[in-house]
Amino acid sequence: MELLTPNLGYFVWALVAFIVVFLILKKFAWKPIIKSLNEREQNIAGAIASAEKVKAEMAQLQNENEALLAKAREERAQLLKEARETKDKIVNEAKEQAKAEASKIIADAQQAINAQKMAALTDVKNEVGKMVIEVSEKVLKQQLAGQDKQEEYINSLVHSIKLN
Amino acid sequence: MVAALGLFLVSSAQSVFAQHEEHAAGAATEEKFNPGEAILHHIADAHEWHFFSLKNADGTEFHGTIPLPVILYSPQRGFSTFMSSAFHHGTEAHNGYKLEHGKVVAVDEAGTPDETVKVYDFSMTKNVVQMLIALIVLVWLLTAMAKKYKTGQGVTSAPKGMQNAIEPVITFVRDDVAKPNLGPKYQKFLPYLLTIFFFILINNIFGLLPGAANVTGNIAFTAMLGIISFFVILFNTNGHYWQHIFWFPGVPLPVKLLMMPVELLGVFTKPFALIIRLFANMTAGHIIILSFVSLIFIFTEMSKTAGVLFTPVSIAFAVFIYLIEILVAFIQAYIFTNLTAVFIGGAIGDHHYEEDIVTHH
């Protein structure tokens, strides 16, 4: 039965020891240890959360990059297409213009040629007329040198004129 | 480690074996080996730390003991302190006190016990001394560990060495004992729960060392812890708790009246169960180991050959139980802490907790 009767001395020693140990540990062990553990857990949780966030951000960035790339590709294609069209247009316009210009030049040239031809012809006609007159003058001078010859001619002219 | 402990046990058992062989071989008049008495002697507290006894050639006995301080208070005689060696193992009186069957009693001039003098024994017994050694080790371990955390090791870097051994235990008590039972208020009780856990654990472990005292398997020790838990529970009760005790909600009137004494009794039986459980478990373990060792002497008394043949069997069983005891040292510390947390949780329980209980009923 002695086993089941608590010994007062031991009880008191144990009680005092427990209280002292509790107070010492509470202040010098549990407080710093629990604080440190909480701090570390928060650090780890924070690190994981920020890693997740960065990961999400990276994924978003990649998506954005891809979208941008696709858009850029599309734009390039568009630009190329437009450039080709512009080139064709310019070439065509130039051709048209050149043609028009050429035909105009040709027309002008023809006109000039015609004008000069006409001028030349006129000149030639005038020259020929002058020369004919001069020749006729010289011929007439020769033929109508004497009185009788003049009369003869006048007679022939008179004869040729038949009064109706 | 296990092997080393086993070896310790074997060697200590052998020393006891040798001692009792002396007894048996000494003289036919020597009293027979009494296992009950021997076991109770081993698990009981003592004023001196006894390791072995040898019988000298001249018939006198040599006791291998460490004397411990005896501190006595008597209303009639006041305080008196002296070393337990002054008692000469109970054979002599000192300062008017004598050791009788492990208890200090006052004696008169003639040396006969004096019942009229009341003696309060505050001696630093084997249990007290061992408890203090264990606690110094515990405080040193934990404060050294706390210092490491303060330097940042284990906070910004990975924990090292002792931190890895103790930290999981601390987080276990916090996450699996305190948080589930106490809810959001767990932080207020965490230092207390951690202290009882480590207080019991370190003393359980020290109590398992060969030659060590049975510190936790002592009713005074467990009563101390149980009474503290009782007051901690009582000081943290709320209205819901007392309503459940005096006027159990949700049951008919006769049942309410019936529940009142039962619940009131429960207030006291809860810590009492804690006291008995720890005491019985730790004592039982020691008794079983000692019983297996005692079997050797019982067989030796029958025949020397039987004793020698039975020794390995006995030692094997003792080692097996010893290993279980190491497990029990942890389990009992956990159970005491966990149940204390459950009881505190019941006392501070919020409405949610109460509803849970009601639906369970």
Tab-separated table of C-alpha atoms in Angstrom, chain B:
chain	number	residue	atom	x	y	z
B	1	MET	CA	22.057	2.302	-28.539
B	2	VAL	CA	19.609	-0.515	-27.954
B	3	ALA	CA	22.460	-2.982	-27.758
B	4	ALA	CA	24.234	-0.781	-25.238
B	5	LEU	CA	21.134	-0.534	-23.086
B	6	GLY	CA	20.661	-4.276	-23.244
B	7	LEU	CA	24.224	-4.789	-22.145
B	8	PHE	CA	23.703	-2.409	-19.245
B	9	LEU	CA	20.658	-4.324	-18.186
B	10	VAL	CA	22.477	-7.614	-18.408
B	11	SER	CA	25.381	-6.350	-16.367
B	12	SER	CA	23.160	-4.815	-13.733
B	13	ALA	CA	21.115	-7.977	-13.617
B	14	GLN	CA	24.288	-9.990	-13.197
B	15	SER	CA	25.421	-7.843	-10.342
B	16	VAL	CA	22.102	-8.425	-8.633
B	17	PHE	CA	22.458	-12.084	-9.498
B	18	ALA	CA	25.856	-12.170	-7.827
B	19	GLN	CA	24.526	-10.375	-4.824
B	20	HIS	CA	21.704	-12.799	-4.328
B	21	GLU	CA	23.864	-15.787	-4.920
B	22	GLU	CA	25.874	-14.589	-1.981
B	23	HIS	CA	22.680	-14.469	-0.030
B	24	ALA	CA	21.666	-17.942	-1.089
B	25	ALA	CA	25.064	-19.475	-0.560
B	26	GLY	CA	25.746	-17.561	2.620
B	27	ALA	CA	23.788	-19.524	5.169
B	28	ALA	CA	20.703	-21.639	5.361
B	29	THR	CA	19.361	-19.302	8.002
B	30	GLU	CA	19.354	-16.417	5.493
B	31	GLU	CA	15.819	-15.476	4.537
B	32	LYS	CA	14.569	-16.826	1.237
B	33	PHE	CA	14.513	-14.555	-1.819
B	34	ASN	CA	11.228	-12.710	-1.791
B	35	PRO	CA	10.495	-11.391	-5.296
B	36	GLY	CA	7.607	-9.174	-4.209
B	37	GLU	CA	9.656	-7.452	-1.596
B	38	ALA	CA	12.695	-7.124	-3.871
B	39	ILE	CA	10.647	-5.642	-6.696
B	40	LEU	CA	8.828	-3.184	-4.468
B	41	HIS	CA	12.150	-2.180	-3.001
B	42	HIS	CA	13.480	-1.475	-6.466
B	43	ILE	CA	10.569	0.619	-7.637
B	44	ALA	CA	10.166	2.492	-4.357
B	45	ASP	CA	11.875	5.721	-3.440
B	46	ALA	CA	14.865	5.595	-1.073
B	47	HIS	CA	16.996	7.900	1.014
B	48	GLU	CA	20.180	6.552	-0.489
B	49	TRP	CA	21.149	5.490	-3.978
B	50	HIS	CA	21.760	1.793	-3.670
B	51	PHE	CA	23.661	-0.043	-6.428
B	52	PHE	CA	24.792	-3.330	-4.925
B	53	SER	CA	25.535	-5.099	-1.650
B	54	LEU	CA	28.362	-7.523	-0.988
B	55	LYS	CA	28.957	-9.791	1.931
B	56	ASN	CA	32.478	-9.603	3.281
B	57	ALA	CA	34.368	-12.647	4.524
B	58	ASP	CA	33.761	-11.673	8.154
B	59	GLY	CA	30.015	-11.646	7.622
B	60	THR	CA	29.576	-7.885	7.507
B	61	GLU	CA	27.828	-6.446	4.500
B	62	PHE	CA	29.230	-3.865	2.129
B	63	HIS	CA	26.658	-1.641	0.454
B	64	GLY	CA	27.555	0.189	-2.738
B	65	THR	CA	25.471	3.321	-2.244
B	66	ILE	CA	25.562	7.058	-2.753
B	67	PRO	CA	24.367	8.850	0.383
B	68	LEU	CA	21.771	11.558	-0.184
B	69	PRO	CA	20.765	14.553	1.961
B	70	VAL	CA	18.018	13.965	4.505
B	71	ILE	CA	15.889	17.014	5.324
B	72	LEU	CA	13.376	16.593	8.113
B	73	TYR	CA	10.919	18.886	9.769
B	74	SER	CA	9.139	18.130	12.949
B	75	PRO	CA	6.861	20.605	14.736
B	76	GLN	CA	8.442	19.566	18.028
B	77	ARG	CA	12.080	19.401	16.967
B	78	GLY	CA	12.325	21.838	14.065
B	79	PHE	CA	14.485	21.287	10.984
B	80	SER	CA	17.314	18.832	10.861
B	81	THR	CA	19.503	17.969	7.908
B	82	PHE	CA	22.235	15.377	7.526
B	83	MET	CA	23.436	12.838	4.987
B	84	SER	CA	21.606	9.547	4.751
B	85	SER	CA	24.872	7.708	5.400
B	86	ALA	CA	24.396	8.682	9.067
B	87	PHE	CA	21.635	6.066	9.257
B	88	HIS	CA	24.087	3.319	8.307
B	89	HIS	CA	21.461	1.702	6.078
B	90	GLY	CA	18.829	1.730	8.757
B	91	THR	CA	20.939	0.091	11.435
B	92	GLU	CA	21.608	3.209	13.476
B	93	ALA	CA	19.670	6.194	14.742
B	94	HIS	CA	20.905	9.700	14.138
B	95	ASN	CA	19.762	12.950	15.664
B	96	GLY	CA	16.764	11.208	17.137
B	97	TYR	CA	15.629	9.752	13.816
B	98	LYS	CA	15.857	6.253	12.481
B	99	LEU	CA	15.202	4.668	9.107
B	100	GLU	CA	12.583	1.961	9.387
B	101	HIS	CA	11.584	0.092	6.201
B	102	GLY	CA	12.598	3.061	4.102
B	103	LYS	CA	10.683	5.569	6.216
B	104	VAL	CA	12.187	8.034	8.628
B	105	VAL	CA	10.657	7.803	12.074
B	106	ALA	CA	11.423	9.712	15.246
B	107	VAL	CA	12.943	7.680	18.037
B	108	ASP	CA	13.459	8.364	21.700
B	109	GLU	CA	16.703	8.088	23.638
B	110	ALA	CA	16.448	4.342	23.883
B	111	GLY	CA	16.051	4.011	20.122
B	112	THR	CA	12.438	2.898	20.050
B	113	PRO	CA	10.025	4.661	17.680
B	114	ASP	CA	8.251	7.647	19.182
B	115	GLU	CA	4.772	7.952	17.697
B	116	THR	CA	4.088	11.277	19.381
B	117	VAL	CA	6.642	13.134	17.263
B	118	LYS	CA	5.299	13.951	13.822
B	119	VAL	CA	7.981	13.990	11.110
B	120	TYR	CA	7.686	15.686	7.743
B	121	ASP	CA	10.245	14.228	5.397
B	122	PHE	CA	11.507	16.633	2.737
B	123	SER	CA	14.634	14.623	2.014
B	124	MET	CA	16.331	14.765	-1.338
B	125	THR	CA	15.629	11.146	-2.024
B	126	LYS	CA	16.835	9.065	-4.947
B	127	ASN	CA	13.786	10.155	-6.975
B	128	VAL	CA	14.250	13.831	-6.170
B	129	VAL	CA	17.946	13.814	-7.038
B	130	GLN	CA	17.402	11.965	-10.276
B	131	MET	CA	14.482	14.207	-11.200
B	132	LEU	CA	16.653	17.279	-10.636
B	133	ILE	CA	19.485	15.829	-12.742
B	134	ALA	CA	17.026	15.008	-15.528
B	135	LEU	CA	15.518	18.483	-15.380
B	136	ILE	CA	18.905	20.181	-15.471
B	137	VAL	CA	19.673	18.163	-18.602
B	138	LEU	CA	16.282	19.092	-20.061
B	139	VAL	CA	16.616	22.801	-19.341
B	140	TRP	CA	20.172	22.831	-20.671
B	141	LEU	CA	19.132	21.019	-23.862
B	142	LEU	CA	16.178	23.252	-24.591
B	143	THR	CA	17.771	26.579	-23.721
B	144	ALA	CA	20.840	25.654	-25.796
B	145	MET	CA	18.476	24.870	-28.639
B	146	ALA	CA	16.583	28.131	-28.152
B	147	LYS	CA	19.879	30.038	-28.328
B	148	LYS	CA	20.617	28.455	-31.694
B	149	TYR	CA	17.253	29.678	-32.979
B	150	LYS	CA	18.033	33.160	-31.710
B	151	THR	CA	21.186	33.224	-33.813
B	152	GLY	CA	19.023	32.529	-36.840
B	153	GLN	CA	19.935	28.896	-37.307
B	154	GLY	CA	16.743	27.032	-38.053
B	155	VAL	CA	14.954	30.270	-38.928
B	156	THR	CA	16.697	31.511	-42.031
B	157	SER	CA	18.698	28.317	-42.539
B	158	ALA	CA	17.915	24.624	-42.136
B	159	PRO	CA	17.806	23.335	-38.541
B	160	LYS	CA	20.842	21.330	-37.431
B	161	GLY	CA	21.751	18.615	-34.957
B	162	MET	CA	19.685	18.669	-31.774
B	163	GLN	CA	17.144	20.940	-33.418
B	164	ASN	CA	16.252	18.165	-35.841
B	165	ALA	CA	15.666	15.770	-32.956
B	166	ILE	CA	13.561	18.025	-30.738
B	167	GLU	CA	11.851	20.267	-33.264
B	168	PRO	CA	9.547	17.553	-34.695
B	169	VAL	CA	8.432	16.737	-31.156
B	170	ILE	CA	7.623	20.382	-30.490
B	171	THR	CA	5.742	20.757	-33.772
B	172	PHE	CA	3.968	17.464	-33.049
B	173	VAL	CA	2.736	18.744	-29.685
B	174	ARG	CA	1.729	22.016	-31.320
B	175	ASP	CA	0.049	20.657	-34.454
B	176	ASP	CA	-1.357	17.325	-33.268
B	177	VAL	CA	-2.027	17.928	-29.588
B	178	ALA	CA	-2.617	21.631	-28.963
B	179	LYS	CA	-4.222	22.843	-32.196
B	180	PRO	CA	-6.871	20.122	-32.707
B	181	ASN	CA	-7.968	20.165	-29.053
B	182	LEU	CA	-7.715	23.812	-28.131
B	183	GLY	CA	-8.543	25.509	-31.404
B	184	PRO	CA	-7.584	29.139	-31.882
B	185	LYS	CA	-6.631	29.618	-28.204
B	186	TYR	CA	-3.925	26.961	-28.381
B	187	GLN	CA	-1.068	29.413	-28.046
B	188	LYS	CA	-1.974	30.275	-24.466
B	189	PHE	CA	-1.596	26.652	-23.374
B	190	LEU	CA	1.223	25.552	-25.652
B	191	PRO	CA	4.078	26.304	-23.203
B	192	TYR	CA	2.282	24.353	-20.475
B	193	LEU	CA	1.574	21.379	-22.737
B	194	LEU	CA	5.148	21.342	-24.045
B	195	THR	CA	6.492	21.516	-20.509
B	196	ILE	CA	4.424	18.580	-19.238
B	197	PHE	CA	5.308	16.553	-22.301
B	198	PHE	CA	9.047	17.070	-21.951
B	199	PHE	CA	8.904	16.925	-18.142
B	200	ILE	CA	7.307	13.482	-18.253
B	201	LEU	CA	9.370	12.269	-21.202
B	202	ILE	CA	12.788	13.170	-19.786
B	203	ASN	CA	11.908	11.615	-16.421
B	204	ASN	CA	10.508	8.499	-18.090
B	205	ILE	CA	13.704	8.102	-20.082
B	206	PHE	CA	15.981	8.750	-17.125
B	207	GLY	CA	13.906	6.290	-15.110
B	208	LEU	CA	14.742	3.601	-17.658
B	209	LEU	CA	18.496	3.947	-17.253
B	210	PRO	CA	19.956	0.988	-15.391
B	211	GLY	CA	20.357	1.721	-11.705
B	212	ALA	CA	18.086	4.735	-12.025
B	213	ALA	CA	15.156	5.585	-9.843
B	214	ASN	CA	11.544	5.036	-10.859
B	215	VAL	CA	10.742	8.738	-10.915
B	216	THR	CA	7.562	8.823	-12.982
B	217	GLY	CA	6.219	5.558	-11.598
B	218	ASN	CA	5.621	7.239	-8.272
B	219	ILE	CA	2.188	8.352	-7.196
B	220	ALA	CA	3.505	11.601	-5.664
B	221	PHE	CA	5.071	12.642	-8.970
B	222	THR	CA	2.012	11.830	-11.061
B	223	ALA	CA	-0.283	13.347	-8.435
B	224	MET	CA	1.657	16.581	-8.696
B	225	LEU	CA	1.204	16.665	-12.474
B	226	GLY	CA	-2.447	15.628	-12.226
B	227	ILE	CA	-3.257	18.275	-9.636
B	228	ILE	CA	-1.590	20.973	-11.707
B	229	SER	CA	-3.619	19.835	-14.725
B	230	PHE	CA	-6.744	19.866	-12.532
B	231	PHE	CA	-6.144	23.494	-11.578
B	232	VAL	CA	-5.235	24.512	-15.102
B	233	ILE	CA	-8.509	22.985	-16.323
B	234	LEU	CA	-10.491	24.530	-13.468
B	235	PHE	CA	-9.095	28.038	-13.961
B	236	ASN	CA	-9.974	27.998	-17.625
B	237	THR	CA	-13.532	26.761	-17.463
B	238	ASN	CA	-16.358	28.776	-18.944
B	239	GLY	CA	-20.124	28.930	-18.570
B	240	HIS	CA	-20.758	26.190	-21.096
B	241	TYR	CA	-18.570	23.818	-19.133
B	242	TRP	CA	-20.422	24.385	-15.873
B	243	GLN	CA	-23.778	24.296	-17.616
B	244	HIS	CA	-22.910	20.837	-18.871
B	245	ILE	CA	-22.030	19.726	-15.395
B	246	PHE	CA	-25.001	21.101	-13.464
B	247	TRP	CA	-27.753	21.253	-16.073
B	248	PHE	CA	-26.935	19.049	-19.032
B	249	PRO	CA	-28.634	20.552	-22.092
B	250	GLY	CA	-30.811	18.604	-24.454
B	251	VAL	CA	-31.928	15.819	-22.123
B	252	PRO	CA	-35.127	15.304	-20.060
B	253	LEU	CA	-35.311	16.572	-16.475
B	254	PRO	CA	-34.716	13.235	-14.680
B	255	VAL	CA	-31.637	12.655	-16.816
B	256	LYS	CA	-30.469	16.185	-16.009
B	257	LEU	CA	-30.653	15.354	-12.302
B	258	LEU	CA	-28.902	12.067	-12.903
B	259	MET	CA	-26.159	13.678	-14.969
B	260	MET	CA	-25.364	16.272	-12.322
B	261	PRO	CA	-23.465	14.037	-9.860
B	262	VAL	CA	-21.958	12.010	-12.664
B	263	GLU	CA	-20.599	15.067	-14.419
B	264	LEU	CA	-19.465	16.607	-11.137
B	265	LEU	CA	-17.576	13.441	-10.364
B	266	GLY	CA	-16.087	13.630	-13.839
B	267	VAL	CA	-14.410	16.917	-12.953
B	268	PHE	CA	-12.287	15.012	-10.466
B	269	THR	CA	-11.972	11.665	-12.188
B	270	LYS	CA	-10.390	13.204	-15.283
B	271	PRO	CA	-7.181	14.385	-13.563
B	272	PHE	CA	-7.323	11.357	-11.285
B	273	ALA	CA	-7.271	9.096	-14.335
B	274	LEU	CA	-4.232	10.993	-15.565
B	275	ILE	CA	-2.488	10.414	-12.236
B	276	ILE	CA	-3.212	6.708	-12.088
B	277	ARG	CA	-2.542	6.033	-15.762
B	278	LEU	CA	0.975	7.423	-15.778
B	279	PHE	CA	1.820	5.926	-12.410
B	280	ALA	CA	0.481	2.472	-13.282
B	281	ASN	CA	2.052	2.328	-16.720
B	282	MET	CA	5.517	3.299	-15.618
B	283	THR	CA	5.427	1.145	-12.505
B	284	ALA	CA	4.046	-1.837	-14.390
B	285	GLY	CA	6.877	-1.699	-16.892
B	286	HIS	CA	9.454	-1.690	-14.143
B	287	ILE	CA	7.691	-4.492	-12.305
B	288	ILE	CA	7.607	-6.690	-15.413
B	289	ILE	CA	11.309	-6.232	-16.085
B	290	LEU	CA	12.139	-6.874	-12.445
B	291	SER	CA	9.867	-9.914	-12.441
B	292	PHE	CA	11.773	-11.457	-15.322
B	293	VAL	CA	15.027	-10.794	-13.541
B	294	SER	CA	13.571	-12.186	-10.312
B	295	LEU	CA	12.691	-15.400	-12.107
B	296	ILE	CA	16.426	-16.068	-12.350
B	297	PHE	CA	16.753	-16.017	-8.555
B	298	ILE	CA	13.641	-18.073	-8.034
B	299	PHE	CA	14.992	-20.756	-10.368
B	300	THR	CA	18.435	-20.511	-8.775
B	301	GLU	CA	16.935	-21.163	-5.364
B	302	MET	CA	15.345	-24.298	-6.789
B	303	SER	CA	18.518	-25.465	-8.498
B	304	LYS	CA	21.643	-23.749	-9.691
B	305	THR	CA	21.417	-25.401	-13.124
B	306	ALA	CA	17.851	-24.256	-13.608
B	307	GLY	CA	18.893	-20.734	-12.733
B	308	VAL	CA	21.797	-20.722	-15.196
B	309	LEU	CA	19.655	-22.228	-17.937
B	310	PHE	CA	16.822	-19.837	-17.383
B	311	THR	CA	19.032	-16.724	-17.325
B	312	PRO	CA	19.195	-16.181	-21.110
B	313	VAL	CA	15.422	-16.629	-21.452
B	314	SER	CA	14.793	-14.223	-18.643
B	315	ILE	CA	17.234	-11.657	-19.972
B	316	ALA	CA	15.741	-11.922	-23.457
B	317	PHE	CA	12.251	-11.230	-22.140
B	318	ALA	CA	13.521	-8.427	-19.934
B	319	VAL	CA	15.258	-6.792	-22.898
B	320	PHE	CA	12.095	-7.150	-24.960
B	321	ILE	CA	9.995	-5.473	-22.278
B	322	TYR	CA	12.726	-2.890	-21.865
B	323	LEU	CA	12.420	-1.904	-25.515
B	324	ILE	CA	8.668	-1.691	-25.138
B	325	GLU	CA	9.230	0.509	-22.106
B	326	ILE	CA	11.216	2.948	-24.230
B	327	LEU	CA	8.177	3.170	-26.489
B	328	VAL	CA	5.896	3.512	-23.461
B	329	ALA	CA	8.027	6.375	-22.151
B	330	PHE	CA	7.062	8.379	-25.248
B	331	ILE	CA	3.491	7.112	-25.458
B	332	GLN	CA	2.662	7.952	-21.851
B	333	ALA	CA	4.136	11.427	-22.147
B	334	TYR	CA	1.998	11.903	-25.250
B	335	ILE	CA	-1.152	10.500	-23.655
B	336	PHE	CA	-0.826	12.647	-20.555
B	337	THR	CA	-0.273	15.770	-22.662
B	338	ASN	CA	-2.977	14.919	-25.154
B	339	LEU	CA	-5.609	14.157	-22.511
B	340	THR	CA	-4.720	17.316	-20.624
B	341	ALA	CA	-5.235	19.214	-23.879
B	342	VAL	CA	-8.562	17.420	-24.443
B	343	PHE	CA	-9.759	18.289	-20.930
B	344	ILE	CA	-8.671	21.907	-21.247
B	345	GLY	CA	-10.340	21.976	-24.647
B	346	GLY	CA	-13.548	20.750	-22.997
B	347	ALA	CA	-13.307	23.439	-20.347
B	348	ILE	CA	-12.659	26.336	-22.712
B	349	GLY	CA	-14.798	24.798	-25.455
B	350	ASP	CA	-16.827	27.222	-27.509
B	351	HIS	CA	-20.366	26.686	-28.667
B	352	HIS	CA	-19.218	24.796	-31.733
B	353	TYR	CA	-17.463	22.243	-29.572
B	354	GLU	CA	-20.516	21.847	-27.354
B	355	GLU	CA	-22.746	21.229	-30.332
B	356	ASP	CA	-20.336	18.542	-31.406
B	357	ILE	CA	-20.640	16.852	-28.049
B	358	VAL	CA	-24.423	17.095	-28.097
B	359	THR	CA	-24.688	15.548	-31.546
B	360	HIS	CA	-22.318	12.796	-30.504
B	361	HIS	CA	-24.548	11.998	-27.554
